Coordinates of C-alpha atoms in Angstrom, one line a residue:
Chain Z
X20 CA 0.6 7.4 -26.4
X21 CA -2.9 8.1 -26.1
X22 CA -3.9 4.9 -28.3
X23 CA -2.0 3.0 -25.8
X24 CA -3.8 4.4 -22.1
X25 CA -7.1 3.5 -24.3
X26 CA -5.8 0.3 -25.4
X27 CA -4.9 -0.1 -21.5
X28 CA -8.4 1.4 -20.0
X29 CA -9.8 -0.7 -22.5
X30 CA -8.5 -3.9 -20.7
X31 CA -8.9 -2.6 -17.3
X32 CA -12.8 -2.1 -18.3
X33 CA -13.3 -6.0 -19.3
X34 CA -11.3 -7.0 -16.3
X35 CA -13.8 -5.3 -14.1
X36 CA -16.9 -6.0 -16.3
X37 CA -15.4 -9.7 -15.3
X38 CA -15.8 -9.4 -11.8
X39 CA -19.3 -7.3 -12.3
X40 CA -20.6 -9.9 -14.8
X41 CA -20.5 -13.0 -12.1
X42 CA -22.8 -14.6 -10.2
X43 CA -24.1 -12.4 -7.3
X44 CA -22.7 -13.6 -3.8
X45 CA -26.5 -13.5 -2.2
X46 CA -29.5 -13.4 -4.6
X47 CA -31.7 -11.5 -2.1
X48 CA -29.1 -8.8 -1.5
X49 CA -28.9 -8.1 -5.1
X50 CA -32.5 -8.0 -5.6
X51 CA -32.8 -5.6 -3.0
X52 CA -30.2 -3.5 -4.1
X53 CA -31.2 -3.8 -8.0
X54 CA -35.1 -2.7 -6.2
X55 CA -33.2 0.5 -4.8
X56 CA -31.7 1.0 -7.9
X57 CA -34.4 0.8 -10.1
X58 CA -36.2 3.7 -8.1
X59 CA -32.8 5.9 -8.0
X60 CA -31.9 5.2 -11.8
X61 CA -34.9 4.6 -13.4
X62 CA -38.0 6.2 -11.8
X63 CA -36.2 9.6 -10.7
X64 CA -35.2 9.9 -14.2
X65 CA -39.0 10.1 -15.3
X66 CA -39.8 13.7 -14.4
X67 CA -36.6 14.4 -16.4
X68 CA -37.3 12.2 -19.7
X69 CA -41.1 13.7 -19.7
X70 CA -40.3 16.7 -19.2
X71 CA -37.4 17.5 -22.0
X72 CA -39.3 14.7 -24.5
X73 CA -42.8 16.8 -24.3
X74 CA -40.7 20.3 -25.3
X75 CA -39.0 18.6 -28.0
X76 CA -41.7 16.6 -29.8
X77 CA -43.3 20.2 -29.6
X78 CA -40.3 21.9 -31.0
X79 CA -39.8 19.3 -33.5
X80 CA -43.3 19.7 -34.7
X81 CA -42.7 23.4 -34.8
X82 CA -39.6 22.7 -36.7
X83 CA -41.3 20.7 -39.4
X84 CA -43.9 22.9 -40.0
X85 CA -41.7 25.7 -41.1
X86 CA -38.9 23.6 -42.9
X87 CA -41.1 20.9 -44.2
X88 CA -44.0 21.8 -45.2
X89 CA -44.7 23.0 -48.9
X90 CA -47.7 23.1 -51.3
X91 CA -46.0 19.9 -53.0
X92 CA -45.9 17.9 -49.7
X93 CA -48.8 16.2 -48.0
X94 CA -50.2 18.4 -44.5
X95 CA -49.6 14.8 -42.6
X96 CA -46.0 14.9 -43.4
X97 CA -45.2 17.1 -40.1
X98 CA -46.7 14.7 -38.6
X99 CA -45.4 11.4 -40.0
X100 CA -41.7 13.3 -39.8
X101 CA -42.3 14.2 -36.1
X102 CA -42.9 10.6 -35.3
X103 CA -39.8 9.2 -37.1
X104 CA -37.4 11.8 -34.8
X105 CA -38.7 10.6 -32.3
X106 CA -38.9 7.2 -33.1
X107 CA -35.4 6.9 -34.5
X108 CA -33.4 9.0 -32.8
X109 CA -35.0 11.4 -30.2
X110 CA -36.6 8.6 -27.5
X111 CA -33.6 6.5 -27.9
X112 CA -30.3 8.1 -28.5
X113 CA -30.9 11.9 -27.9
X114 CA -32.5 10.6 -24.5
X115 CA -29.4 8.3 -23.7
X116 CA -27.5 11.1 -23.9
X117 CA -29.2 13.5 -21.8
X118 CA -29.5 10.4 -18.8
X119 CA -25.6 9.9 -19.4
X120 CA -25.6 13.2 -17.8
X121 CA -28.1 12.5 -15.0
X122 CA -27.3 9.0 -14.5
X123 CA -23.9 8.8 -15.3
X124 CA -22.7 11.5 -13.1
X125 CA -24.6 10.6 -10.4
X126 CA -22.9 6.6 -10.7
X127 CA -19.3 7.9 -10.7
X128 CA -19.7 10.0 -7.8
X129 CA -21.5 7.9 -5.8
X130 CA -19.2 4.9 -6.6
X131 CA -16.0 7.5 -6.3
X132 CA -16.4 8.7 -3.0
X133 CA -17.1 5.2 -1.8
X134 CA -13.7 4.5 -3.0
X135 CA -11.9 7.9 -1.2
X136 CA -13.8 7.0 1.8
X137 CA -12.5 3.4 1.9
X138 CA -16.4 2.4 1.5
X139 CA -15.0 -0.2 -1.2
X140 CA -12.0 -1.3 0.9
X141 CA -14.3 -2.1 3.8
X142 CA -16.7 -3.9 1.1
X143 CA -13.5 -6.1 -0.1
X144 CA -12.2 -7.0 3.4
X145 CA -15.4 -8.4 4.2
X146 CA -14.8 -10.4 1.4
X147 CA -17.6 -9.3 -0.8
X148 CA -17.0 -8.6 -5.0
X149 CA -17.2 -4.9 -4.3
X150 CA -17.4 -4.5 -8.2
X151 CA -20.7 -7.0 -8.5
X152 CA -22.3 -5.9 -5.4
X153 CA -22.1 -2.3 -6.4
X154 CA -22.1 -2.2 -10.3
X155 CA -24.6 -5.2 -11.4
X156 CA -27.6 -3.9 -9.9
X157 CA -27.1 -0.8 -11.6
X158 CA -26.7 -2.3 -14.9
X159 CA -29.9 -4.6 -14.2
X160 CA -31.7 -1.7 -13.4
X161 CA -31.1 0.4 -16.0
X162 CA -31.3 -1.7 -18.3
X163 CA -35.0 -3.1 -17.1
X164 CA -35.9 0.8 -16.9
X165 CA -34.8 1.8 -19.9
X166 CA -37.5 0.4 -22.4
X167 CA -40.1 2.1 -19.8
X168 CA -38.4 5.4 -19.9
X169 CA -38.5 5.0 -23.8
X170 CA -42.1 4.4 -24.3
X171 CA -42.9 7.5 -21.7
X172 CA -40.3 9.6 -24.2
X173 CA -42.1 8.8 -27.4
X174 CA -45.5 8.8 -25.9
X175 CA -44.7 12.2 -24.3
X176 CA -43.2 13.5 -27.3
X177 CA -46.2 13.3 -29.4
X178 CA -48.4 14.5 -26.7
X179 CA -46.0 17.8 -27.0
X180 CA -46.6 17.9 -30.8
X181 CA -50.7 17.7 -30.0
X182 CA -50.2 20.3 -27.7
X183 CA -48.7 22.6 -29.9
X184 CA -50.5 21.7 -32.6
X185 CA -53.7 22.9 -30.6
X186 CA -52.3 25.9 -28.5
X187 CA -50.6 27.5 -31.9
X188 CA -53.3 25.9 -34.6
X189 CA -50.0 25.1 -36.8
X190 CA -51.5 21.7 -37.9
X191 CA -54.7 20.1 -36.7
X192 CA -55.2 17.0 -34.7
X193 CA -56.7 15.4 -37.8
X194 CA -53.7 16.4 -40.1
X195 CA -51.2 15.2 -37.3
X196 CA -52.8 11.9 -36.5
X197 CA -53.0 11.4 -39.9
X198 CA -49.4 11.7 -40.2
X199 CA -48.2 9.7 -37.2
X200 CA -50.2 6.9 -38.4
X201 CA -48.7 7.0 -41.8
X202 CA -46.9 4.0 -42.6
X203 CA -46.2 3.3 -39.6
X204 CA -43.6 0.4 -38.7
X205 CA -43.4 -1.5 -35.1
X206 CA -40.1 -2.6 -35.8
X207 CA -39.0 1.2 -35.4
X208 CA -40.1 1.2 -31.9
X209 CA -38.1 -1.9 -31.4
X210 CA -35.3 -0.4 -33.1
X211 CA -35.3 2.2 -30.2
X212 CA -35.6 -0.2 -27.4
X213 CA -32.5 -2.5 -28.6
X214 CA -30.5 0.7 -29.2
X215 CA -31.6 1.9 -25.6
X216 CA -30.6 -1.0 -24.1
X217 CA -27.4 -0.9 -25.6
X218 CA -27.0 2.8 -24.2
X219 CA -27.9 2.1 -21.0
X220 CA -25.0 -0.7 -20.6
X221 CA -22.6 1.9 -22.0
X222 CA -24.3 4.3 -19.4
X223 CA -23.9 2.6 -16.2
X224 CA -21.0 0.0 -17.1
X225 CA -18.6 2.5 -18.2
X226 CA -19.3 5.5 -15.2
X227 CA -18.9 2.8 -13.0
X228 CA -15.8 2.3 -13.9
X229 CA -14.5 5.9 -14.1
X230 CA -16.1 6.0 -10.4
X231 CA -14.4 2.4 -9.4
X232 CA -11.0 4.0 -10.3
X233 CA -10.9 6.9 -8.8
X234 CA -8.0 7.7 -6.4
X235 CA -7.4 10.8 -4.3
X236 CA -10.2 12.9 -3.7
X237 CA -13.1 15.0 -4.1
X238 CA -11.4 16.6 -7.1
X239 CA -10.4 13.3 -8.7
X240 CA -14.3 12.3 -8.0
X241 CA -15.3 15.3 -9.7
X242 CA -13.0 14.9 -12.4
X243 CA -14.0 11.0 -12.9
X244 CA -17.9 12.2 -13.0
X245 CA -16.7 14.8 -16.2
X246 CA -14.5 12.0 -18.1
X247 CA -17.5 9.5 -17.7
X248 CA -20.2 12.0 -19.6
X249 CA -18.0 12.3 -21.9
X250 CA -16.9 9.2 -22.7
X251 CA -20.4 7.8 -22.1
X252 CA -21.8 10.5 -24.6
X253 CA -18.9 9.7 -27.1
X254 CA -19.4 5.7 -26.8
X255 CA -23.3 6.4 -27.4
X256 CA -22.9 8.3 -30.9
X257 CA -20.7 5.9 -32.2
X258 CA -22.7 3.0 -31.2
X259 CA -25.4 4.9 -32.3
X260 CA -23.8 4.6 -36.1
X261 CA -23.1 0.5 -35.1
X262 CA -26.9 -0.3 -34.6
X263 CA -28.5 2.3 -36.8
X264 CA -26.7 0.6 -39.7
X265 CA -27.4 -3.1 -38.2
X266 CA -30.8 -2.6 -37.7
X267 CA -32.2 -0.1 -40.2
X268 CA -30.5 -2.2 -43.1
Chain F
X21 CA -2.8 -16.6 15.7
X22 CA -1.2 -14.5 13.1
X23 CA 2.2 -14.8 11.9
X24 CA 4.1 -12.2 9.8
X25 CA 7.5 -13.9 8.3
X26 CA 10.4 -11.9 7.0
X27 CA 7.8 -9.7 5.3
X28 CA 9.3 -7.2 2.5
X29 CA 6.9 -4.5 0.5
X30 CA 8.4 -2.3 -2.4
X31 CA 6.3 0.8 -4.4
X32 CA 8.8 1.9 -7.5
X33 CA 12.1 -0.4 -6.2
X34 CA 11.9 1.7 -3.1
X35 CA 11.5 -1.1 -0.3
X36 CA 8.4 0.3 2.3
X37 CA 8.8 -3.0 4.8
X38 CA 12.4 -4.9 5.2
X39 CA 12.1 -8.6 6.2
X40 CA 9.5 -8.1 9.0
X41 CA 9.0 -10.6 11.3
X42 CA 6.2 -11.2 14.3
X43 CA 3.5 -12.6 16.1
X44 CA 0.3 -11.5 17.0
X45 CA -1.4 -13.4 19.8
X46 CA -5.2 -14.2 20.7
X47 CA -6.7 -12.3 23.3
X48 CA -4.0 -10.0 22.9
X49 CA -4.0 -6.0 21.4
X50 CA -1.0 -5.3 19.0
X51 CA 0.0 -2.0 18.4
X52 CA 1.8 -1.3 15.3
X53 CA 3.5 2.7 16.0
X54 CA 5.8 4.7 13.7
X55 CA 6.2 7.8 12.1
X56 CA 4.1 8.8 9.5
X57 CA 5.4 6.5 6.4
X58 CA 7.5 4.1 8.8
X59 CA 5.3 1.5 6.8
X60 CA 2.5 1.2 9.1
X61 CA -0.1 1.6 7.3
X62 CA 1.4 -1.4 4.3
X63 CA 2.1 -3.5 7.0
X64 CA -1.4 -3.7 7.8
X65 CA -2.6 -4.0 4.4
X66 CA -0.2 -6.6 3.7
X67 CA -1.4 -8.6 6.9
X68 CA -5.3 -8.0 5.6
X69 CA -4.4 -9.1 1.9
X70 CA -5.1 -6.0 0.3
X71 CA -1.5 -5.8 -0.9
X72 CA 0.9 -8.8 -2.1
X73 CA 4.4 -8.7 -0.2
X74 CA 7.3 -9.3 -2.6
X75 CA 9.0 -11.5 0.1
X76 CA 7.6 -13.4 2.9
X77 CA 4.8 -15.3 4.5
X78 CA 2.0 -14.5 6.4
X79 CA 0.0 -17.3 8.1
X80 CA -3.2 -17.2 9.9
X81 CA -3.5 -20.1 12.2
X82 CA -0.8 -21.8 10.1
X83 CA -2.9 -20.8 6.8
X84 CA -0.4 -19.0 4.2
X85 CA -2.6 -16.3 2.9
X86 CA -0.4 -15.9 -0.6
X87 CA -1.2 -19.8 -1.3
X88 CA -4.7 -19.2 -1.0
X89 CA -7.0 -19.1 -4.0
X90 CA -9.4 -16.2 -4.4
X91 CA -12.6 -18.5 -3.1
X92 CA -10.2 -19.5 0.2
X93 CA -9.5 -15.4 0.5
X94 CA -12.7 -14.7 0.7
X95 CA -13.5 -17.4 3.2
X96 CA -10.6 -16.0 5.1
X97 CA -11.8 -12.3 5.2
X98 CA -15.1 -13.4 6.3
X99 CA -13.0 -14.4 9.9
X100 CA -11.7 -11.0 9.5
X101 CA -13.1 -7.5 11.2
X102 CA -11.6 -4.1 10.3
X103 CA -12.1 -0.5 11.4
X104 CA -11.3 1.9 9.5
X105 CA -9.6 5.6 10.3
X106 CA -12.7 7.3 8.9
X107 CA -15.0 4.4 9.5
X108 CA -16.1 3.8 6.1
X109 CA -19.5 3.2 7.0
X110 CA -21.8 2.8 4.1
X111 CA -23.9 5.9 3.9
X112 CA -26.7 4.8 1.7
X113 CA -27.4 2.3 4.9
X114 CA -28.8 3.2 8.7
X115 CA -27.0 2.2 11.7
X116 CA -28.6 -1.1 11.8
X117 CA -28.7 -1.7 8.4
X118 CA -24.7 -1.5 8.4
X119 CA -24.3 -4.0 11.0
X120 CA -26.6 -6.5 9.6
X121 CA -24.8 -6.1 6.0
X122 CA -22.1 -8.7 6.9
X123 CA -24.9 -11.1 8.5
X124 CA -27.0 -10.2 5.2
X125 CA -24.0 -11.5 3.2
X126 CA -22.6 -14.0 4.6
X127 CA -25.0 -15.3 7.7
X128 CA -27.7 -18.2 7.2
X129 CA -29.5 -16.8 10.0
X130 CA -32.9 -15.8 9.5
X131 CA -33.8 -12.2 9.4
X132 CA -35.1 -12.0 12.9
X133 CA -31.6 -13.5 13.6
X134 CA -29.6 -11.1 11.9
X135 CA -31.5 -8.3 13.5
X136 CA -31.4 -9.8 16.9
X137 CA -27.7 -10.1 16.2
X138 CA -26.9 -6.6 15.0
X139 CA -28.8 -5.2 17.9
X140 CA -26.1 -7.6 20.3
X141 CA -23.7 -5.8 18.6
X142 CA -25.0 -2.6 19.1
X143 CA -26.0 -2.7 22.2
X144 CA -22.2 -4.0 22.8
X145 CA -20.9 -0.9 21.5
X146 CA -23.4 1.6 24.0
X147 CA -25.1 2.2 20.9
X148 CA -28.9 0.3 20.2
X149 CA -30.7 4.0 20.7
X150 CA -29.1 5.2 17.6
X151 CA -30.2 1.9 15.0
X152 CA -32.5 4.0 12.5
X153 CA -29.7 7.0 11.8
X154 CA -28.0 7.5 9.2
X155 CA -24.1 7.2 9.6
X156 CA -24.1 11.4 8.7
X157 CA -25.9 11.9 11.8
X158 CA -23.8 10.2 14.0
X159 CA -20.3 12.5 15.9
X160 CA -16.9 11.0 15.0
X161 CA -16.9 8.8 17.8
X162 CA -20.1 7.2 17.4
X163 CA -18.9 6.5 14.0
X164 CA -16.2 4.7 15.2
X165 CA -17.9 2.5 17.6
X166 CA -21.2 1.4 14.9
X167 CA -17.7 0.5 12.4
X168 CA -16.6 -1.7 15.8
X169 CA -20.2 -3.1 16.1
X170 CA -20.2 -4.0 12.0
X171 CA -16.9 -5.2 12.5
X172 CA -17.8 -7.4 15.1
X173 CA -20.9 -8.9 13.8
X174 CA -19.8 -12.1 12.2
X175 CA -17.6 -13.2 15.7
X176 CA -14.4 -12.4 13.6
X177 CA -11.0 -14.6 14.8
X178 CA -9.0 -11.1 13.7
X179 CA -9.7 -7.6 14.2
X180 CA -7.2 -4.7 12.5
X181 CA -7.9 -1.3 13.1
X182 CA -6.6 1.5 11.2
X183 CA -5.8 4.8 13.6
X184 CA -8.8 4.0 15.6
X185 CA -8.7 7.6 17.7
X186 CA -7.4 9.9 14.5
X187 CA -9.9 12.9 14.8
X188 CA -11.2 11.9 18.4
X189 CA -10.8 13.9 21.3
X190 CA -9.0 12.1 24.7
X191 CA -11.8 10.9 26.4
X192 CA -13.4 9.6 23.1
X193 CA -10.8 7.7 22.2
X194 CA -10.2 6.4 25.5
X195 CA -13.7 5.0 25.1
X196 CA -12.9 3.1 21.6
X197 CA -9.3 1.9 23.2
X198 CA -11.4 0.3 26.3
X199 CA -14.0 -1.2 23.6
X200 CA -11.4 -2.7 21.5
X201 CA -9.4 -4.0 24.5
X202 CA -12.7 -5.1 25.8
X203 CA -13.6 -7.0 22.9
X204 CA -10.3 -8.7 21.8
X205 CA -10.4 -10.3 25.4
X206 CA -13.9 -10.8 25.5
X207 CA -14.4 -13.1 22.1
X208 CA -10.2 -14.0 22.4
X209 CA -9.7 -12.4 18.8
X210 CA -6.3 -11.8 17.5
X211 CA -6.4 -7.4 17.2
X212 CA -3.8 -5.4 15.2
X213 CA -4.2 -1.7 15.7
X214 CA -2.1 0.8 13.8
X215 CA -1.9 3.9 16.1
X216 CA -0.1 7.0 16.5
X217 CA -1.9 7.6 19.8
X218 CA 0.5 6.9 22.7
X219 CA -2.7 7.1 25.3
X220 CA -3.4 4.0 23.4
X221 CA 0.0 2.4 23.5
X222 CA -0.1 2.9 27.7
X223 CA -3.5 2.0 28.1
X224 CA -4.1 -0.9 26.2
X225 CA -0.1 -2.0 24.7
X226 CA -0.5 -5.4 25.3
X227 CA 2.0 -5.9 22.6
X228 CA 3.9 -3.2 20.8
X229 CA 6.1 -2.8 17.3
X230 CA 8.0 0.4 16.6
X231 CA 8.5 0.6 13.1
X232 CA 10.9 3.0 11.3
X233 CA 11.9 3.6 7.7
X234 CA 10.1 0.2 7.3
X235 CA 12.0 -2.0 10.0
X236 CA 11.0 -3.3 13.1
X237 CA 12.9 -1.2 15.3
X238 CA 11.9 -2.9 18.8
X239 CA 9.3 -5.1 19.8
X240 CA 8.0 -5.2 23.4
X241 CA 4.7 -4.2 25.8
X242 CA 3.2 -1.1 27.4
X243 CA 5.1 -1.9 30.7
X244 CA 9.0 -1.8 29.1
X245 CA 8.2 0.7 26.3
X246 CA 9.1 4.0 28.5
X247 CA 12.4 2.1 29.7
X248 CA 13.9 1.0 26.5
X249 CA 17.0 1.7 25.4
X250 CA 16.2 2.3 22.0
X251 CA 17.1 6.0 20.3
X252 CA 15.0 5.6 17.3
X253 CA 12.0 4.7 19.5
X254 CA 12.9 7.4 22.7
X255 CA 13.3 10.1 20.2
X256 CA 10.0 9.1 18.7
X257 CA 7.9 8.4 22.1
X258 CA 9.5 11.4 23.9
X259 CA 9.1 14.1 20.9
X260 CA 6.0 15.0 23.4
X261 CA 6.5 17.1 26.0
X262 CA 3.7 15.5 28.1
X263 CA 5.7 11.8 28.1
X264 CA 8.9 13.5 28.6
X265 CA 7.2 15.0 32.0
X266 CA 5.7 11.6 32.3
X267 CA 9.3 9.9 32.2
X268 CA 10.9 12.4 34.3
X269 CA 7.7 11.8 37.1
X270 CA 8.3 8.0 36.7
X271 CA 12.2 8.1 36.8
X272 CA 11.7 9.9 39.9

């Protein structure tokens, strides 16, 4: 039963990532609307992504201190292993998830109540591709944002660990610069971007749809909002497992 | 012109419309009336294209909407204007915004153009003063007549309306029945309005369907509807105190 409604959600999903996946009806429509979209998706979600990736690169750099750190290891391995979180996992897939909640919530509602209002009915008698007008330009800009928002995460993150580093005198700037410049790899930061844009599809494609096929009302849009996290946040850790094998191997 | 041949509509096997049949004429408001799940409401949405009828044909100008492809549809809906019962303005958008969207999308008119357009439409609707609100700061009835201005923007051959005065007080939806009248003879467009309001039905009734457990139960104007002879419709139109007295005053 319940492989079956996903087998079926499944299909209704690439029938309506057809119809979003087409060629816009009027180019300068869509660029203003992917324009409005990249300020609502992506730069409102800066404060949020700074904010949460300067406390963590500081808690991770706490973490690693105390867990890490022994008279066999190197002092620049706190350092080197606060980079690599963040790197990896932290700027990329931890982030994803927290925006799945921001973002993600924020599509299905706003798309949901244009469909109990009849916003989407009036869109389709007009004979405009509701689901490309209103879904593609969030996808676009997401997706154009999300490298940005990943960079500000990493960059933020080890300005957290300096700051710790300085306020607490756990490790020196010496000992931690040292250790974020350790063997460092470019291809880990591209790692994070391909993995972030593969979230941020995930993000806005699929709370679309929860928001796109809502019926009733403000409960139902509520409801939608809750199913798309989650699914959004269950899709991203198992892709997550996809591209961290394709791309670290 | 539109025509609406032995139309049938079924949710679950249960059948909503049974073989309807009519003809809505340009220049001309229809009123579709019934009680609440006579099948007004899928009548209309069958007649827009939002819903496919089981049986029957419905032709606009001769043009059967079910042999169109998706392109001609769209083409189609473009000639087409609808209201809404709760508007369905685009919030995101100011006034003037949602009138230009339609000229935006489909119009090759420059942007000075559109603007100048919108503002037509506006002003049409007693409303140019209120172009840089949002839709949220507008009353219900306000609503109602920027969703006329939107719908009127693209000079549409058809205009439906869905329960145009649901949530309006008298002299409000007075106002909205003398704009849509106004309109539909104005431009000659073919109007459909599904009502319950029977202020609507004797002001602007230039053509009338009763509807009941999805037939068409009588057919007719604003000028024979109080003298039928039909009891499904008399039991529906005189359920009201106020038209009963109305009768009665008439009668005598």
């Amino acid at each position: 039963m319940f492989l079956a409604g996903s087998i079926k959600s499944f299909g209704s999903y690439l029938i309506l990532m057809r119809r979003v996946l087409s060629r816009p009806q009027r180019w300068s429509v869509f660029f203003r609307q992917t324009l409005h979209e990249i300020y609502q998706l992506g730069i409102n979600s800066i404060p949020i992504v700074l904010l949460i990736s300067f406390f963590i690169g500081a808690v991770i750099c706490i973490q690693m201190k105390l867990n890490v750190e022994s008279p066999w290891m190197p002092k620049f391995v706190v350092g080197y292993a606060t980079r690599e979180i963040l790197l990896l996992e932290f700027s990329s897939s931890i982030m994803c998830l927290i925006l799945s909640g921001k973002v993600g919530s924020n599509i299905t509602s706003e798309i949901g109540t244009m469909r109990v209002t009849q916003q989407i009915d009036a869109l389709e008698i007009m004979g405009v591709n509701s689901a490309n007008f209103l879904i593609l330009p969030k996808i676009t800009a997401l997706m154009s944002m999300i490298p940005i928002l990943v960079i500000f995460s990493i960059a933020t993150g080890i300005a957290g660990a300096f700051a710790i580093g300085e306020f607490t005198g756990i490790i020196t700037a010496e000992d931690l610069t040292t250790g974020l410049q350790h063997e460092f790899k470019q291809w880990y930061i591209w790692c994070s971007i391909i993995k972030s844009f593969a979230f941020a599809f995930i993000i806005t494609s699929v709370a679309s749809y929860y928001g796109y096929r809502v019926t009733g009302g403000s409960v139902e849009v509520g409801q939608a909002s809750t199913n798309a996290v989650v699914s959004c946040s269950v899709l991203i850790l198992f892709s997550d497992i996809i591209l961290t094998q394709l791309l670290m191997q | 012109m539109i025509e609406v041949l032995s139309v049938s509509k079924q949710f679950n096997g249960q059948e909503v419309l049974k073989e309807i049949t009519a003809t809505f004429r340009n220049g001309e408001v229809s009123l579709i009336i019934g009680q609440s799940g006579a099948g007004k409401t899928v009548l209309l949405k069958c007649i827009v294209g939002l819903f496919t009828p089981e049986k029957g044909k419905i032709l606009y100008d001769g043009r059967d909407i079910s042999s169109m492809d998706k392109k001609e549809i769209r083409h189609l809906r473009q000639e087409i204007g609808m209201l809404f019962q709760n508007s369905a303005l685009f919030d995101s958008m100011s006034v003037l915004e949602n009138v230009m969207f339609p000229l935006d999308m489909f119009s090759s008119m420059t942007y000075n153009e559109r603007r100048k357009r919108a503002m037509f439409c506006l002003d049409r609707v007693g409303l140019s003063e209120a172009q840089y609100k949002n839709p949220d700061e507008l009353s219900g009835g306000m609503q109602k007549r920027v969703a006329i201005a939107r719908a009127i923007a693209l000079e549409p051959k058809y205009l439906f309306c869905d329960e145009p005065n649901s949530g309006l007080d008298p002299q409000t939806s007075l106002k909205i029945d003398e704009l849509i009248h106004g309109i539909t003879t104005e431009f000659g467009i073919t109007t459909i309005v599904n009502t319950h309001d029977m202020n609507s039905v004797m002001g602007i009734g230039d053509h009338v369907l009763y509807l009941a457990n999805g037939n068409l139960a009588w057919e007719g104007n604003k000028d024979n509807i109080l003298n039928s002879d039909n009891e499904l419709l008399n039991n529906f139109l005189f359920s009201s105190d106020l038209v009963k007295k109305v009768k009665e005053m008439s009668l005598k």
